Coordinates of C-alpha atoms in Angstrom, one line a residue:
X1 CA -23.0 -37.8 -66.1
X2 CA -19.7 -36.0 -65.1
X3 CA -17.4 -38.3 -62.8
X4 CA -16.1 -36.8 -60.1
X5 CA -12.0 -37.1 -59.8
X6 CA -10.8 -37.5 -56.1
X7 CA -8.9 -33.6 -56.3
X8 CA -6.2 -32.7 -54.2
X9 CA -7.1 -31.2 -50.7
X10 CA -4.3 -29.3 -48.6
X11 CA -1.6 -31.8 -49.6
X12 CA -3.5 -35.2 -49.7
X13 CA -3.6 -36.7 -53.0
X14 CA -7.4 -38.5 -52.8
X15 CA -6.1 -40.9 -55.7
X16 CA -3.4 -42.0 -54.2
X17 CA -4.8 -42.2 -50.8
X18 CA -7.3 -44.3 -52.5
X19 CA -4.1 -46.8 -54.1
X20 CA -2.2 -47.1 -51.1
X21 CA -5.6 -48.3 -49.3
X22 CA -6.5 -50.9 -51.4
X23 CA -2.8 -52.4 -51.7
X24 CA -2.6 -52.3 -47.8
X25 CA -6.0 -54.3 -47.4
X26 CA -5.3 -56.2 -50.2
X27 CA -2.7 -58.1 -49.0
X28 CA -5.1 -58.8 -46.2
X29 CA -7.6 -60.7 -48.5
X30 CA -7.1 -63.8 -49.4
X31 CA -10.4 -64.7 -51.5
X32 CA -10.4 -63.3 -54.7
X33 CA -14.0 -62.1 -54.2
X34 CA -13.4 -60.3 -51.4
X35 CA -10.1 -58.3 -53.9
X36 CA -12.3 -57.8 -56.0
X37 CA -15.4 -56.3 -53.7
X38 CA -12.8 -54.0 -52.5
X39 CA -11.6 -52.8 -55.6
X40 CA -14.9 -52.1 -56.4
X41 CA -16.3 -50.7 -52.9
X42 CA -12.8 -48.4 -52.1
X43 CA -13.6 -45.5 -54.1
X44 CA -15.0 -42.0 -53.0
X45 CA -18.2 -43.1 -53.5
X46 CA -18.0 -46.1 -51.2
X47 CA -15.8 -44.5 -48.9
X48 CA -18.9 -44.7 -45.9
X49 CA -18.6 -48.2 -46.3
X50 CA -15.3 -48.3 -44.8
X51 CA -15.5 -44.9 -42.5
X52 CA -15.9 -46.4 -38.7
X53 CA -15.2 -49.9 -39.7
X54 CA -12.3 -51.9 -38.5
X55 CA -11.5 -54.4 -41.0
X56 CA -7.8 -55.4 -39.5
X57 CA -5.8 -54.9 -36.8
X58 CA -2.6 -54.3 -39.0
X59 CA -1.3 -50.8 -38.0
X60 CA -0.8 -50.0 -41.8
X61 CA -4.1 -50.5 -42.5
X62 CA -5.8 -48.5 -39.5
X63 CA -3.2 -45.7 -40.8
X64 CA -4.7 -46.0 -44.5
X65 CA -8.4 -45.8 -43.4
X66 CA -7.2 -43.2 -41.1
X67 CA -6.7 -41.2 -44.2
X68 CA -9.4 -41.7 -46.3
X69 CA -11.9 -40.9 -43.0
X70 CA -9.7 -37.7 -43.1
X71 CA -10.0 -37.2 -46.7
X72 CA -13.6 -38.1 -46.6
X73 CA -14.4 -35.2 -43.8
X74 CA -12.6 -32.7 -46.1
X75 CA -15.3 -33.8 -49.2
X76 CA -17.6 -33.4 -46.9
X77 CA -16.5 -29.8 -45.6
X78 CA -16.2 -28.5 -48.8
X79 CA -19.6 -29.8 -50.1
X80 CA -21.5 -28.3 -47.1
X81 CA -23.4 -25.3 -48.0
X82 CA -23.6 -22.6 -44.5
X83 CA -26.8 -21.6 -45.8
X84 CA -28.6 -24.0 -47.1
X85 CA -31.5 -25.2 -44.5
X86 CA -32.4 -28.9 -43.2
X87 CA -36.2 -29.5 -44.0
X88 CA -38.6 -28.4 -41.4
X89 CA -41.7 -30.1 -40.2
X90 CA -45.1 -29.2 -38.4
X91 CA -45.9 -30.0 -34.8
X92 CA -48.5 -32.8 -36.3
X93 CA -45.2 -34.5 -37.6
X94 CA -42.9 -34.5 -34.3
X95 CA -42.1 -38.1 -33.1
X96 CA -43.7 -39.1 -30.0
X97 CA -42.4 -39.9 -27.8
X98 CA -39.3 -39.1 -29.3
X99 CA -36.6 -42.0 -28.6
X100 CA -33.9 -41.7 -26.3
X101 CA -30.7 -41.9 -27.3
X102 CA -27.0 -42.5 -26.0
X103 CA -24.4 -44.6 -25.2
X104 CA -25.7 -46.1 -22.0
X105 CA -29.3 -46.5 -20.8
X106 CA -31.8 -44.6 -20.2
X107 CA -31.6 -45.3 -15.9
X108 CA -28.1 -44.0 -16.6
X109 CA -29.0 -40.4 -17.2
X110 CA -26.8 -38.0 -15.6
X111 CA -28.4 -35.4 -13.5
X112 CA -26.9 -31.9 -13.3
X113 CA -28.3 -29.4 -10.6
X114 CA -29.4 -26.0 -12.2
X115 CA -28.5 -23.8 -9.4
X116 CA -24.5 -24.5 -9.6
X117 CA -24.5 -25.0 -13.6
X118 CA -22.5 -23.0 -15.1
X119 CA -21.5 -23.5 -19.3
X120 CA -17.2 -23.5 -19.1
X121 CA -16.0 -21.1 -22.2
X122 CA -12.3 -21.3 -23.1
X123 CA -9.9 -20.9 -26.1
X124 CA -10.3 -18.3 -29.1
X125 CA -13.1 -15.9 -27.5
X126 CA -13.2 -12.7 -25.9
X127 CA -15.4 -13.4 -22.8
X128 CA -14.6 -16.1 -21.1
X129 CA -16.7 -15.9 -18.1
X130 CA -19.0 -19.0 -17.3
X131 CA -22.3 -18.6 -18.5
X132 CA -25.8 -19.1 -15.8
X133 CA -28.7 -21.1 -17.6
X134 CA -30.4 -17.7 -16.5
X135 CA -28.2 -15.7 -18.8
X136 CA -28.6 -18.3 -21.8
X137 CA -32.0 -18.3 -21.3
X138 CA -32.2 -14.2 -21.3
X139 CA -31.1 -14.2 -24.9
X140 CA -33.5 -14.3 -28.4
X141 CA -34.7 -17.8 -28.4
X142 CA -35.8 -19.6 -31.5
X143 CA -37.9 -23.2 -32.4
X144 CA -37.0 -25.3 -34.8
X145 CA -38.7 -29.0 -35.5
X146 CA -36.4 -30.7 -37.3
X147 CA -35.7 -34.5 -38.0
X148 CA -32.7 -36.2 -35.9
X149 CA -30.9 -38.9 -37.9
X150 CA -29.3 -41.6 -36.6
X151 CA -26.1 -43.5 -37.8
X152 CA -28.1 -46.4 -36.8
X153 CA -30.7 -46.4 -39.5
X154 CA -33.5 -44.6 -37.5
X155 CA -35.0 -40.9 -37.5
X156 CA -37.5 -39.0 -35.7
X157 CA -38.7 -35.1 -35.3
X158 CA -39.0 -33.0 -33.0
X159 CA -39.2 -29.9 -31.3
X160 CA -36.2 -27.9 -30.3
X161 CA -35.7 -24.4 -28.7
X162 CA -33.2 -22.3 -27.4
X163 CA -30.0 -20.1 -28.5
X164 CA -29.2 -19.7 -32.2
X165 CA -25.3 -20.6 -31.4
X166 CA -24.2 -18.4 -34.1
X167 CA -25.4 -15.7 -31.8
X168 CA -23.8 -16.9 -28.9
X169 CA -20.4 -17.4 -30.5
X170 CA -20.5 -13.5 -31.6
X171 CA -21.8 -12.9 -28.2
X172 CA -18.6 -14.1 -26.5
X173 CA -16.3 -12.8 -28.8
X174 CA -15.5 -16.0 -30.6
X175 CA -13.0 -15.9 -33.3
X176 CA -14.9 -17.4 -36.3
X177 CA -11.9 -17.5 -38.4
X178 CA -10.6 -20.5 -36.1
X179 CA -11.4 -24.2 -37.5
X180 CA -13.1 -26.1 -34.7
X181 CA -15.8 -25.8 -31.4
X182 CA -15.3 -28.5 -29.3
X183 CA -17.7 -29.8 -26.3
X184 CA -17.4 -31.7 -23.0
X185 CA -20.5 -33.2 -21.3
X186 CA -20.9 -34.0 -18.1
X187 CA -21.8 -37.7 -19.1
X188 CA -18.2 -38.2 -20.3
X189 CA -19.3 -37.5 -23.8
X190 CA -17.0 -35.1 -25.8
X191 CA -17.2 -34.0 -29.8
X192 CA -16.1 -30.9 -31.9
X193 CA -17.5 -29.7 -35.3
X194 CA -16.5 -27.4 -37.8
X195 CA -17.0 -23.8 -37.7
X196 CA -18.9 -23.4 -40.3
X197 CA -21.2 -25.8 -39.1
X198 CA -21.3 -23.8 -35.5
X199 CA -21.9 -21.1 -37.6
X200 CA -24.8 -22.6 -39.4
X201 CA -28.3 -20.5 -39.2
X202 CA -30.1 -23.9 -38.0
X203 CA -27.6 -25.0 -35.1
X204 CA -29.0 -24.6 -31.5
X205 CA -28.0 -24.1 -28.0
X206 CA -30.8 -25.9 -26.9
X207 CA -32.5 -25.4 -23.5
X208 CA -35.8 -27.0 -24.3
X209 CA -37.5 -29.5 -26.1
X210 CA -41.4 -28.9 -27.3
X211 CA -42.1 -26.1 -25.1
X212 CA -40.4 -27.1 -22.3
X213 CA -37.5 -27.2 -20.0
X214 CA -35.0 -29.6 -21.9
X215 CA -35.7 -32.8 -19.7
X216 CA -32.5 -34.9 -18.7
X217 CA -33.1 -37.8 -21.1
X218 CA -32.6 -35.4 -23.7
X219 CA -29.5 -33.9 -22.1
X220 CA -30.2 -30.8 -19.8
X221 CA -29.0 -28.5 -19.2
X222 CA -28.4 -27.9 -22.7
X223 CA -27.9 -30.2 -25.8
X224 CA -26.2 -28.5 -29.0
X225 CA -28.9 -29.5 -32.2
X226 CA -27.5 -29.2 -35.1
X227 CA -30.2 -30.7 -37.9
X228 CA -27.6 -30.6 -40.6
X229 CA -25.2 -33.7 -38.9
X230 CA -25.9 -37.0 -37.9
X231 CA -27.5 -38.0 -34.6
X232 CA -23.6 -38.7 -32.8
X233 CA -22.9 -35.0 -33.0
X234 CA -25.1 -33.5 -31.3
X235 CA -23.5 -33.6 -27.8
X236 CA -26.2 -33.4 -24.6
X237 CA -25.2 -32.5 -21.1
X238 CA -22.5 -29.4 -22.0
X239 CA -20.7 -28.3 -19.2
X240 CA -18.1 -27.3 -21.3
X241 CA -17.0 -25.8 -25.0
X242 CA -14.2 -24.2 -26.6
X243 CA -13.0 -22.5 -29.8
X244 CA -9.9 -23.2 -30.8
X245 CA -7.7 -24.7 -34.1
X246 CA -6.4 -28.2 -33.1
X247 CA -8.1 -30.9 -33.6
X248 CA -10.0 -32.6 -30.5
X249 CA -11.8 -35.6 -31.9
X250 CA -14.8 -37.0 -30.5
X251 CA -16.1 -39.7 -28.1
X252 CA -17.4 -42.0 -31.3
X253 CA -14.9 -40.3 -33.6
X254 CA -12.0 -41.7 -31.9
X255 CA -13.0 -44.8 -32.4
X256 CA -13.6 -45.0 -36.0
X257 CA -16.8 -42.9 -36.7
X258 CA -16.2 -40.6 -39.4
X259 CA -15.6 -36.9 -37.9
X260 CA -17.6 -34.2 -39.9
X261 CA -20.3 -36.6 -39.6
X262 CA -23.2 -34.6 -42.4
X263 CA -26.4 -35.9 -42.3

């Protein structure tokens, strides 16, 4: 079995991001066991452990798991193959119902009228007029049933339908050279994913869900699925998105959860 060697990725050392971690949070632990466990656990292997976890309120050591979330997304980004597909399944497999998910309750859905929805499109793109759902829903649509993962520990399947977003991007002109999408919702929630994950042949601009108008619960108007991440970046409720190369974060991102976020 070849070992993998944490390499060096646009100027951050993985090894020695991987040292200075375990110093820092060694000095927090106390209990030999717990040194140990760390020394063991703290490697690129055992980096999920950590990613999303606050261990300590000690600036330093926020600022060293800071870097190895970072470093960790950049594994993960250069791992990820744009062409290689997310299983599919058959309607006799879709989960039903399928759960809802979010970070309130379900008699907190947000409701957004049709008739004044329009999709906000800014930053790197040629056209940036504001899109009807009547205009989005004049363009090729496509089905997909794929399997919705959760950071939680639970899955389910189901039916999806709507815009290839590849196809949208090159429909407004977006420049695909540029290193983030980002999305705001109009329940507060905000994310951004990598381009070539945008650019991926399975990611949707959803409008429904098995045959039918997307319902609320599962974030009309429109819900980006993308099978190939898990379940906390798939924002629901758009209102907004825009191409662009600084980094925005994300609602659970900015709070610990690891960014790129691969299924």
């Amino acid at each position: 079995m070849k070992i993998f060697k944490a390499p060096t990725l646009s100027g951050i050392d993985g090894e020695a991001v991987l040292r200075e971690a375990r110093s820092l949070i060694e000095k927090k632990l106390d209990q030999p066991s717990r040194r140990l466990f760390m020394q063991r656990s703290l490697t690129l292997g055992g980096l999920s452990l950590l990613t999303g976890c606050s261990i300590s309120d000690n600036a330093q050591v926020d600022a060293a798991l800071t870097k190895i979330s970072r470093f960790n997304d950049k594994v993960q980004g250069l791992i990820f193959s744009p062409t290689q597909l997310a299983p599919t399944y058959t309607e006799a497999e879709i989960t039903r119902p399928f759960p809802f998910n979010a970070y309130y309750g379900e008699d907190e859905v947000r409701e957004v009228d049709e008739a004044g929805y329009r999709l906000e499109v800014t930053g790197m793109v040629a056209d940036k007029h504001a899109w009807t759902l009547a205009e989005l829903r004049a363009m090729p649509q496509e089905d997909q049933i794929t399997r919705h993962i959760c950071v939680e520990g639970w899955s389910a399947i189901g039916r999806w339908g709507g815009v290839r977003f590849a196809d949208f991007l090159r429909r407004i002109g977006a420049d695909t050279t540029a290193k983030y999408v980002g999305f705001k919702c109009a329940d507060d929630y905000y994310t951004s994913i990598d381009m070539p994950t945008a650019l991926h042949p399975q990611t949707l601009l959803t409008l429904t869900y098995d045959g039918q108008p997307l319902p609320p619960k599962y974030g009309f108007p429109m819900k980006l699925r993308m099978p190939t991440k898990l379940g906390y970046k798939n924002p629901k409720h758009i209102k907004a998105m825009f191409v662009t190369n600084t980094y925005s974060g994300g609602y659970w991102e900015d709070q610990g959860y690891n960014w790129f976020g691969g299924s």
